[in-house]
Structures are given as C-alpha cells and as structure tokens.
Amino acid sequence: QVQLVESGGGSVQAGGSLRLSCEASGYPFSSYCMAWFRQAPGKEREGVAAIDRDGSTIYVDSVKGRFTISKDNAANTLYLQMNSLKPEDTAMYYCAADLFPPTVPAGLLVSEYANWGQGTQVTVSS
C-alpha cells in the first residue's frame, strides 16, 4: 500500500525559503514518477514540479528558477526546495506518485497520479 507523508510546511515572509519533504513507503520508490501539487482556497489543484525515474524534472512556469524538486532514492524521500517565496505561493502542498508507462514522462496533471499524501500547509505573508 502506497503511503506518502509530507512535512516541512509553515509560515514565512515573502522572500523566505522552505523545504518540503515527502516520505514514501509501500512501493518501489525509484520506479515511480513523483510530483508536487498545490491547492489554494477556492482554486483548483495545480501541478508545481515533477521528477521522473531518471531524475529529469519539469516545473510550472510560475515557480521556475525559485523551486527545485529532488529525490533521494536511498531514503525514499521526495523534496521541494522553495526559495524567494511569494504570497501567491500560499497553498496546501501535496506530493503524489504513480507508476508511469516506460515511454511516458512524468507530468503535472492531477489525473496522472493515483497516490497522494495528506498535504502540508505553506503560508507566505507580504
């Protein structure tokens, strides 16, 4: 059974940094694609960053140059380093994982992932 547990959220001022972690269990970590999503109140859940089995990454335009997704296969942990945070980054952040077909790269669509964590809140004040 896939389990994903996020941590590292909190409250910071604009310009600050946070590092989110997602501890995974119950599946072969290195074989799955993983991603971070976020959902602000009243808005749809959106993909923020994804990392493929080989470590290649993609980002939504709004976080490029500020956020970095990474993973530690030995520790079964996914990370999201968030720098230069802005008030519009305020949201609940979720990690997600799924087994993609070998020829399909990791994506940023909610529908591509069947396994989700409970989320960790990030609040950025101006």
Short mmCIF file of C-alpha atoms in Angstrom, two decimals:
data_model
loop_
_atom_site.label_atom_id
_atom_site.label_comp_id
_atom_site.label_asym_id
_atom_site.label_seq_id
_atom_site.Cartn_x
_atom_site.Cartn_y
_atom_site.Cartn_z
CA GLN A 1 0.00 0.00 0.00
CA VAL A 2 1.45 3.32 -1.09
CA GLN A 3 1.88 5.83 1.71
CA LEU A 4 3.07 9.41 1.27
CA VAL A 5 3.66 11.72 4.23
CA GLU A 6 4.53 15.38 3.69
CA SER A 7 6.29 17.65 6.16
CA GLY A 8 8.14 20.95 6.24
CA GLY A 9 5.36 23.41 5.67
CA GLY A 10 4.98 26.56 7.73
CA SER A 11 4.62 30.32 7.71
CA VAL A 12 7.28 32.57 6.23
CA GLN A 13 7.59 36.12 5.00
CA ALA A 14 7.86 36.92 1.32
CA GLY A 15 11.37 36.26 0.07
CA GLY A 16 11.91 33.45 2.53
CA SER A 17 12.55 29.76 1.95
CA LEU A 18 11.07 26.44 2.94
CA ARG A 19 11.98 22.83 2.19
CA LEU A 20 9.18 20.33 1.91
CA SER A 21 9.75 16.59 2.33
CA CYS A 22 7.62 13.63 1.35
CA GLU A 23 8.46 10.27 2.89
CA ALA A 24 7.24 7.37 0.78
CA SER A 25 6.64 3.72 1.56
CA GLY A 26 4.88 0.68 0.19
CA TYR A 27 6.20 0.72 -3.37
CA PRO A 28 9.48 0.65 -5.32
CA PHE A 29 10.32 4.33 -4.90
CA SER A 30 12.84 4.66 -7.72
CA SER A 31 10.45 3.15 -10.26
CA TYR A 32 7.72 5.73 -9.79
CA CYS A 33 7.31 9.26 -11.10
CA MET A 34 6.61 11.79 -8.38
CA ALA A 35 5.34 15.33 -8.22
CA TRP A 36 4.37 18.21 -6.01
CA PHE A 37 0.98 19.86 -6.36
CA ARG A 38 -0.62 22.75 -4.53
CA GLN A 39 -4.13 23.97 -3.90
CA ALA A 40 -5.07 27.40 -2.67
CA PRO A 41 -8.51 28.09 -1.15
CA GLY A 42 -11.12 28.35 -3.87
CA LYS A 43 -8.74 27.25 -6.60
CA GLU A 44 -8.11 24.03 -8.43
CA ARG A 45 -5.16 21.82 -7.55
CA GLU A 46 -2.22 22.60 -9.82
CA GLY A 47 1.00 20.80 -10.60
CA VAL A 48 4.12 22.57 -9.38
CA ALA A 49 7.01 20.24 -10.21
CA ALA A 50 7.55 16.64 -11.23
CA ILE A 51 10.55 14.33 -11.27
CA ASP A 52 10.92 11.31 -13.49
CA ARG A 53 12.52 7.97 -12.76
CA ASP A 54 15.81 9.13 -14.25
CA GLY A 55 15.80 12.38 -12.25
CA SER A 56 14.68 14.67 -15.06
CA THR A 57 12.40 17.46 -13.88
CA ILE A 58 9.67 19.79 -15.08
CA TYR A 59 8.17 22.88 -13.45
CA VAL A 60 5.17 25.09 -13.85
CA ASP A 61 6.27 28.46 -15.21
CA SER A 62 5.35 30.38 -12.06
CA VAL A 63 7.99 28.58 -9.95
CA LYS A 64 10.83 28.16 -12.45
CA GLY A 65 14.07 29.49 -11.03
CA ARG A 66 12.67 29.54 -7.48
CA PHE A 67 11.68 25.95 -6.68
CA THR A 68 13.76 22.79 -7.02
CA ILE A 69 12.37 19.26 -6.89
CA SER A 70 14.70 16.41 -5.96
CA LYS A 71 14.60 12.93 -4.54
CA ASP A 72 16.74 10.59 -2.50
CA ASN A 73 16.11 7.04 -3.67
CA ALA A 74 18.05 5.55 -0.76
CA ALA A 75 15.88 7.43 1.74
CA ASN A 76 12.62 7.03 -0.22
CA THR A 77 12.09 10.76 0.11
CA LEU A 78 10.98 13.49 -2.26
CA TYR A 79 11.89 17.13 -1.64
CA LEU A 80 10.79 20.56 -2.79
CA GLN A 81 13.16 23.41 -2.05
CA MET A 82 11.25 26.68 -2.28
CA ASN A 83 13.17 29.95 -2.40
CA SER A 84 12.09 33.55 -2.97
CA LEU A 85 8.62 32.68 -1.79
CA LYS A 86 5.74 34.96 -2.74
CA PRO A 87 2.31 35.42 -1.14
CA GLU A 88 0.78 33.74 -4.20
CA ASP A 89 2.67 30.56 -3.27
CA THR A 90 0.38 30.20 -0.24
CA ALA A 91 -1.42 26.85 -0.54
CA MET A 92 -1.68 23.32 0.74
CA TYR A 93 1.13 21.35 -0.89
CA TYR A 94 0.70 17.69 -1.76
CA CYS A 95 3.10 15.07 -3.03
CA ALA A 96 1.91 12.46 -5.49
CA ALA A 97 3.31 9.30 -7.01
CA ASP A 98 2.42 6.87 -9.75
CA LEU A 99 3.85 4.21 -12.00
CA PHE A 100 4.01 5.67 -15.49
CA PRO A 101 4.49 3.56 -18.63
CA PRO A 102 8.18 3.42 -19.62
CA THR A 103 7.75 5.77 -22.58
CA VAL A 104 5.59 8.34 -20.78
CA PRO A 105 7.43 11.12 -18.90
CA ALA A 106 6.34 12.48 -15.54
CA GLY A 107 3.66 15.12 -15.90
CA LEU A 108 1.86 17.82 -13.94
CA LEU A 109 -1.74 16.74 -14.36
CA VAL A 110 -3.76 15.70 -11.32
CA SER A 111 -5.31 12.89 -13.34
CA GLU A 112 -1.91 11.26 -13.90
CA TYR A 113 -1.39 10.39 -10.23
CA ALA A 114 -3.36 7.90 -8.16
CA ASN A 115 -1.43 8.15 -4.91
CA TRP A 116 -1.49 11.27 -2.73
CA GLY A 117 -0.31 12.47 0.63
CA GLN A 118 -2.40 14.45 3.12
CA GLY A 119 -0.67 17.74 2.42
CA THR A 120 1.34 20.34 4.29
CA GLN A 121 0.34 24.00 4.55
CA VAL A 122 2.58 26.77 3.26
CA THR A 123 1.68 30.35 4.13
CA VAL A 124 3.66 33.30 2.77
CA SER A 125 2.96 36.74 4.18
CA SER A 126 3.81 40.03 2.49
#
